[in-house]
PDB file of C-alpha atoms in Angstrom:
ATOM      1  CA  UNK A   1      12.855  44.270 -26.694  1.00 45.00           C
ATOM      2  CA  UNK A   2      12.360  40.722 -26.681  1.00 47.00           C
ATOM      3  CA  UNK A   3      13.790  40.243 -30.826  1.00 51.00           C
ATOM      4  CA  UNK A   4      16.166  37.248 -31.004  1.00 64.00           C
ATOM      5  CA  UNK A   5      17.029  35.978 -28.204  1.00 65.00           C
ATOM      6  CA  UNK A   6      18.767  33.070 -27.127  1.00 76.00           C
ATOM      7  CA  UNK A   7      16.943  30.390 -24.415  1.00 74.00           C
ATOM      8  CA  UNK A   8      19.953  31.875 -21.981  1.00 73.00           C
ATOM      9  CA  UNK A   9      18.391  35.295 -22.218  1.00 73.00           C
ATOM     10  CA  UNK A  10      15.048  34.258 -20.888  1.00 76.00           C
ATOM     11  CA  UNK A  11      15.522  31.698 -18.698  1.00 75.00           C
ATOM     12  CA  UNK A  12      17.041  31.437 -15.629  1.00 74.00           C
ATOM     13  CA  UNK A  13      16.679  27.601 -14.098  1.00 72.00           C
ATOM     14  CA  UNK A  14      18.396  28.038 -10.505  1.00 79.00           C
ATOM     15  CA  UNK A  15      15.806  30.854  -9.181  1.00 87.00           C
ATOM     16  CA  UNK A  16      14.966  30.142  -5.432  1.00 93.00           C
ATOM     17  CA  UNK A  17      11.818  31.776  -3.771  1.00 94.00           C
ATOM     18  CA  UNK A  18      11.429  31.738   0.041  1.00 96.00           C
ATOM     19  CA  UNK A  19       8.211  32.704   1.686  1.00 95.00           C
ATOM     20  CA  UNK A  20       8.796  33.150   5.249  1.00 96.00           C
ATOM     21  CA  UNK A  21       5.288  33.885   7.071  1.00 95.00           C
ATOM     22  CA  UNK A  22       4.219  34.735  10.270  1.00 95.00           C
ATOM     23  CA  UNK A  23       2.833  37.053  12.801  1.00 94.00           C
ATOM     24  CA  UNK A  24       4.078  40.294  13.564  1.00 94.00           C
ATOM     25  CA  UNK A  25       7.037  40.840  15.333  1.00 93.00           C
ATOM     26  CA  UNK A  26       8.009  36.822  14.928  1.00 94.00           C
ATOM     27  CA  UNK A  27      11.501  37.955  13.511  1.00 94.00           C
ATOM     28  CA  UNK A  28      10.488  37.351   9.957  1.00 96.00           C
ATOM     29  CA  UNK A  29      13.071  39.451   8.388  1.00 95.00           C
ATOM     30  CA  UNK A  30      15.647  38.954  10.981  1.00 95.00           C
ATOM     31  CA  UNK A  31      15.257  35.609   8.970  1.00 95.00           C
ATOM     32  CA  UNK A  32      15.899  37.105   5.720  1.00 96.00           C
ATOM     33  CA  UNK A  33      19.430  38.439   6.659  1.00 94.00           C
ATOM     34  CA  UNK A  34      20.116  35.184   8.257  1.00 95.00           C
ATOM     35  CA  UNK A  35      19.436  33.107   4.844  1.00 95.00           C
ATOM     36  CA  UNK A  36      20.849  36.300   2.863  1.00 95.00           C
ATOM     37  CA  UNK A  37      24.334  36.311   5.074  1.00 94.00           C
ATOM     38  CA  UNK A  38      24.457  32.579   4.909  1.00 94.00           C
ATOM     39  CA  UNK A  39      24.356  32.530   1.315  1.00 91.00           C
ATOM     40  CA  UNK A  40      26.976  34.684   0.444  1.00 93.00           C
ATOM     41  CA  UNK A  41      25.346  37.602  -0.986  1.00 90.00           C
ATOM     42  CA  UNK A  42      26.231  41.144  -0.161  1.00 86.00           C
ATOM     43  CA  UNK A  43      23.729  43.071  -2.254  1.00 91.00           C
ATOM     44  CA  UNK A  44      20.407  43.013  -2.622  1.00 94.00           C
ATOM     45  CA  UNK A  45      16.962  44.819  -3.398  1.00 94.00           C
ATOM     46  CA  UNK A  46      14.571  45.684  -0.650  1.00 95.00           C
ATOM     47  CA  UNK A  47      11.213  45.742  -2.927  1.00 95.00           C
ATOM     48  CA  UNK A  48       7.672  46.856  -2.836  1.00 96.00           C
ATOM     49  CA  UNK A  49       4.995  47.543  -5.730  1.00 96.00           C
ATOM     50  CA  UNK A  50       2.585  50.417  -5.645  1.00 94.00           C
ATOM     51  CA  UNK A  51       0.315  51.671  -8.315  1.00 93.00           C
ATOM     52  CA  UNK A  52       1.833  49.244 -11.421  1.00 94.00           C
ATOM     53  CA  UNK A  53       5.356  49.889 -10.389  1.00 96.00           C
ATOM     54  CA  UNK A  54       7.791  48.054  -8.632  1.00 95.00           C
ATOM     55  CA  UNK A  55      10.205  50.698  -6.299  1.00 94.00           C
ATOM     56  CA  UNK A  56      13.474  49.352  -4.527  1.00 92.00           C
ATOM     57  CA  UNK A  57      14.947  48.209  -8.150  1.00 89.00           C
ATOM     58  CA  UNK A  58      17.766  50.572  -9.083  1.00 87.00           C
ATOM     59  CA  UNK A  59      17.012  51.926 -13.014  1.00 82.00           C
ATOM     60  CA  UNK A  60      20.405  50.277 -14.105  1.00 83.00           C
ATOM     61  CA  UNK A  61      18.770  47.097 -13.031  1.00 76.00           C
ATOM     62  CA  UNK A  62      18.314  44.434 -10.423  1.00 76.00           C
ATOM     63  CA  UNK A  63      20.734  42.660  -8.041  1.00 85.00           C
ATOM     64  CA  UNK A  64      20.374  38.889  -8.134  1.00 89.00           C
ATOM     65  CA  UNK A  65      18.824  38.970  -4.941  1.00 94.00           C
ATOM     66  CA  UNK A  66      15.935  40.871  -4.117  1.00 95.00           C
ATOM     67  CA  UNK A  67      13.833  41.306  -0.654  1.00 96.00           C
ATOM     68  CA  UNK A  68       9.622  41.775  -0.827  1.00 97.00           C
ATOM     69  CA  UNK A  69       9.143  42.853   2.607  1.00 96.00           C
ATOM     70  CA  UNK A  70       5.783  42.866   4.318  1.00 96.00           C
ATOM     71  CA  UNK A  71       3.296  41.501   0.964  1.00 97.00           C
ATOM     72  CA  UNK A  72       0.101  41.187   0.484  1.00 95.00           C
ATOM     73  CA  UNK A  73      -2.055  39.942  -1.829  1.00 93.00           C
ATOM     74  CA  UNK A  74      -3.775  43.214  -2.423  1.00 94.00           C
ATOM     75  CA  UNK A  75      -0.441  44.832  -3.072  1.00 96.00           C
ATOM     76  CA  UNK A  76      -0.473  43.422  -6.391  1.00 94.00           C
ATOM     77  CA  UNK A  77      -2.448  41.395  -9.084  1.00 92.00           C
ATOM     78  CA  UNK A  78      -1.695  37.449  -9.080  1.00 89.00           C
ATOM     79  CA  UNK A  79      -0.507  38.110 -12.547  1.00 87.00           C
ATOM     80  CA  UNK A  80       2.026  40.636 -11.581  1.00 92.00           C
ATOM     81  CA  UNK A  81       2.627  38.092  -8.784  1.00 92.00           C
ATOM     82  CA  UNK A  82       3.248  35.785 -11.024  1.00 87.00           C
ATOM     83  CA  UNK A  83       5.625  36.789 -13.173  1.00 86.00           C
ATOM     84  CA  UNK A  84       7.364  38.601 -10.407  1.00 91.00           C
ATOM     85  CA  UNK A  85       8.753  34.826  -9.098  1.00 91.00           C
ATOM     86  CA  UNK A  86       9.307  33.237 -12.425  1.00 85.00           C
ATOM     87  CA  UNK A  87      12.064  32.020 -13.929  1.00 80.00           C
ATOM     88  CA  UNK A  88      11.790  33.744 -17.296  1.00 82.00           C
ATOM     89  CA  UNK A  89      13.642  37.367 -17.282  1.00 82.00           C
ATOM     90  CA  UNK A  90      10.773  39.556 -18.256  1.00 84.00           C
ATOM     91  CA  UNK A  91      10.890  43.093 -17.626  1.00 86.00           C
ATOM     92  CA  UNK A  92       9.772  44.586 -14.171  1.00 90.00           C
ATOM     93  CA  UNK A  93       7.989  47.986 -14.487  1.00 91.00           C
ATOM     94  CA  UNK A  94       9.906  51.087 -12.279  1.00 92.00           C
ATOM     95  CA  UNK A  95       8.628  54.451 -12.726  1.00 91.00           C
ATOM     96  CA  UNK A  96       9.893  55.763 -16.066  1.00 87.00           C
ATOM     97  CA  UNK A  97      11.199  52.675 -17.692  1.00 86.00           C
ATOM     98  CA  UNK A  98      11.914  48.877 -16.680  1.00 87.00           C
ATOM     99  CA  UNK A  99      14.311  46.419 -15.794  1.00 86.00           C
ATOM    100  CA  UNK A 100      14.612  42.815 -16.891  1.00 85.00           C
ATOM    101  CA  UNK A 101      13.969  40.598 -14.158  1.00 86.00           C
ATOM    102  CA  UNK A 102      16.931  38.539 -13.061  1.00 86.00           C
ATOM    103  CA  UNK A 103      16.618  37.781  -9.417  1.00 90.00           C
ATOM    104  CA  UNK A 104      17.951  33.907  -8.402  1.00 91.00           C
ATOM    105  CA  UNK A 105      16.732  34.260  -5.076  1.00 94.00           C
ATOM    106  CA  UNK A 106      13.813  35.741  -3.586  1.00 96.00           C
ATOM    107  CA  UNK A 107      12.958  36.261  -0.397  1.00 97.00           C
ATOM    108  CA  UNK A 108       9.340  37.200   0.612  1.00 97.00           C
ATOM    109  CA  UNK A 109       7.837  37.829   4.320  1.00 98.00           C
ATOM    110  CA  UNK A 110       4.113  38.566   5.059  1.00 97.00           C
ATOM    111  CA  UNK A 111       1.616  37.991   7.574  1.00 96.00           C
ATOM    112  CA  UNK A 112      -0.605  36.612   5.169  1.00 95.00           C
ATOM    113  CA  UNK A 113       0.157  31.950   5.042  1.00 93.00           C
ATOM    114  CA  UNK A 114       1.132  31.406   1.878  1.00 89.00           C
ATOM    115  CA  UNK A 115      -1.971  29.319   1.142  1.00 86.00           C
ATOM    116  CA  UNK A 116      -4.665  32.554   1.955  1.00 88.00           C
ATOM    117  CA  UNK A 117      -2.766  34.238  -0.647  1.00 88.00           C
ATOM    118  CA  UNK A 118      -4.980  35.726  -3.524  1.00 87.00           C
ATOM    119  CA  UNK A 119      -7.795  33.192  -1.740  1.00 84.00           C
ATOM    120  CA  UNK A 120     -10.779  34.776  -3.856  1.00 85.00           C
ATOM    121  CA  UNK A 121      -9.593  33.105  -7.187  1.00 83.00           C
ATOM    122  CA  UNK A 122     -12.132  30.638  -8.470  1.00 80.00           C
ATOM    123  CA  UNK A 123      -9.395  28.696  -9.958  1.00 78.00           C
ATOM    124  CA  UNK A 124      -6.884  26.762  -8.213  1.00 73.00           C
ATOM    125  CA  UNK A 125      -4.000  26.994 -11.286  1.00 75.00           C
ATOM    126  CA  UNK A 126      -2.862  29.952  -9.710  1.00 71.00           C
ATOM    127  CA  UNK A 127      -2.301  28.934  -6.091  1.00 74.00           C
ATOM    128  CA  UNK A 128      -0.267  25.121  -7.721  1.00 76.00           C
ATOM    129  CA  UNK A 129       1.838  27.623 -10.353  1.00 74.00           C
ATOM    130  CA  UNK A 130       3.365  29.893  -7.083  1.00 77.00           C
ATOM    131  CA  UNK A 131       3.438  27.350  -4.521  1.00 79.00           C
ATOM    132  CA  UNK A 132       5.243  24.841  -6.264  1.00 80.00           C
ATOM    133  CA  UNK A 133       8.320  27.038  -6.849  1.00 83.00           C
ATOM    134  CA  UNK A 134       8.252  28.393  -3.116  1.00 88.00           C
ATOM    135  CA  UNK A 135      10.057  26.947   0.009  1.00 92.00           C
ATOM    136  CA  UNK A 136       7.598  28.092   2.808  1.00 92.00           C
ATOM    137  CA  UNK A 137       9.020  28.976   6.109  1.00 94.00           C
ATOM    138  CA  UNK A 138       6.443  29.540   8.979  1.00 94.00           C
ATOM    139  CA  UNK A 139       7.486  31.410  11.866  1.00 93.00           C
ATOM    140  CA  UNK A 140       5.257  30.953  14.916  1.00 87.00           C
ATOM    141  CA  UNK A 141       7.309  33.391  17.724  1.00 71.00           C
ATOM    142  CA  UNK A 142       9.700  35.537  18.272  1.00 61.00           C
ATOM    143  CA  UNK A 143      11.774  33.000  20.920  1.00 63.00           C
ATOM    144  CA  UNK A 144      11.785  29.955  17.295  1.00 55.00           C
ATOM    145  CA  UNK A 145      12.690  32.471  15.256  1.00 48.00           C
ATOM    146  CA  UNK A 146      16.061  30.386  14.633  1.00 50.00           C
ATOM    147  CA  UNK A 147      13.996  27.182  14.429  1.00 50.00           C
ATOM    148  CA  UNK A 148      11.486  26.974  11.449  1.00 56.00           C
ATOM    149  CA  UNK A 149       8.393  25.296  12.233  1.00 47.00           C
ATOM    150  CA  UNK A 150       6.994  24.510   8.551  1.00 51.00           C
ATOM    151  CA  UNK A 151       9.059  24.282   5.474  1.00 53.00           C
ATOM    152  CA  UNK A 152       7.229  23.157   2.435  1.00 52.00           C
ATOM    153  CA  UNK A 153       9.412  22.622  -0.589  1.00 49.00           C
ATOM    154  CA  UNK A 154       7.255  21.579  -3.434  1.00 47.00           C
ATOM    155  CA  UNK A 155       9.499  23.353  -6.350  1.00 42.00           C
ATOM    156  CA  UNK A 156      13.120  22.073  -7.572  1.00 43.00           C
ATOM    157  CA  UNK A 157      15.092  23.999  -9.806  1.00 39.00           C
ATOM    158  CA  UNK A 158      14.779  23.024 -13.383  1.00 37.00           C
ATOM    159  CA  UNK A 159      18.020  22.919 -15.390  1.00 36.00           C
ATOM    160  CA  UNK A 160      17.843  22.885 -19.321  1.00 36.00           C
ATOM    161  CA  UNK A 161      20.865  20.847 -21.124  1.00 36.00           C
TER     162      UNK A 161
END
């Protein structure tokens, strides 16, 4: 699978991740299809993991947009976490085979603030590696749904030359 490749096959520089938090019933993915509209897109995965595989990602492979609605931590390993919002293409297991990652945007809601997230790790490496390629979106109620109340952009897109 991964043979000779060039540094185009593997990387992709422009990927955007968006973790939009907040309690339920805050409008956290009316959110998503506001950012997902307002970028242009008119496809795109709605995704989950269960049991090592990743569901929502058509076999023939991904859109360039995909959707993790309603994570948690427990839903997967900080690993699989991991190399789920990276900006390598590495395959994604489905049931029965896998697809190569190539998402440039991904959008993620949860309950869970993006700094609880896989607390229980002794080291901190993990939390700095995610967070710094996120823009965090906080959504306190239903009625600010249209106004964001915490955006922290730590990560900027890293282009090769």
């Amino acid at each position: 699978m991964f043979c000779s490749m060039t540094i185009d096959d593997v990387y992709k520089p422009k990927v955007e991740i968006y973790y939009i938090w907040g309690k339920s019933g805050v409008g956290k993915s009316k959110k998503v299809f506001e950012l997902i509209k307002a970028s242009g897109e008119q496809m795109f995965d709605v995704i989950h993991y269960d049991n090592g595989f990743f569901s929502g990602i058509p076999s023939y492979g991904c859109s360039t947009v995909g959707w993790y609605d309603d994570f948690r931590d427990s839903d997967m390993k900080p690993s699989v976490f991991i190399r789920f919002i990276d900006y390598y293409i590495i395959p994604l297991n489905i049931k029965g085979w896998h697809v190569m990652n190539r998402y440039e945007k991904i959008y993620i809601t949860s309950v869970q603030p993006h700094r609880s997230i896989y607390a229980d790790l002794k080291s901190d490496d993990p939390h700095k590696h995610w967070i710094r390629r996120m823009e965090v979106i906080h959504l306190e109620d239903e009625e600010s749904a249209n106004s964001v109340t915490e955006i922290v952009s730590t990560w900027q897109s890293v282009i090769l030359d």
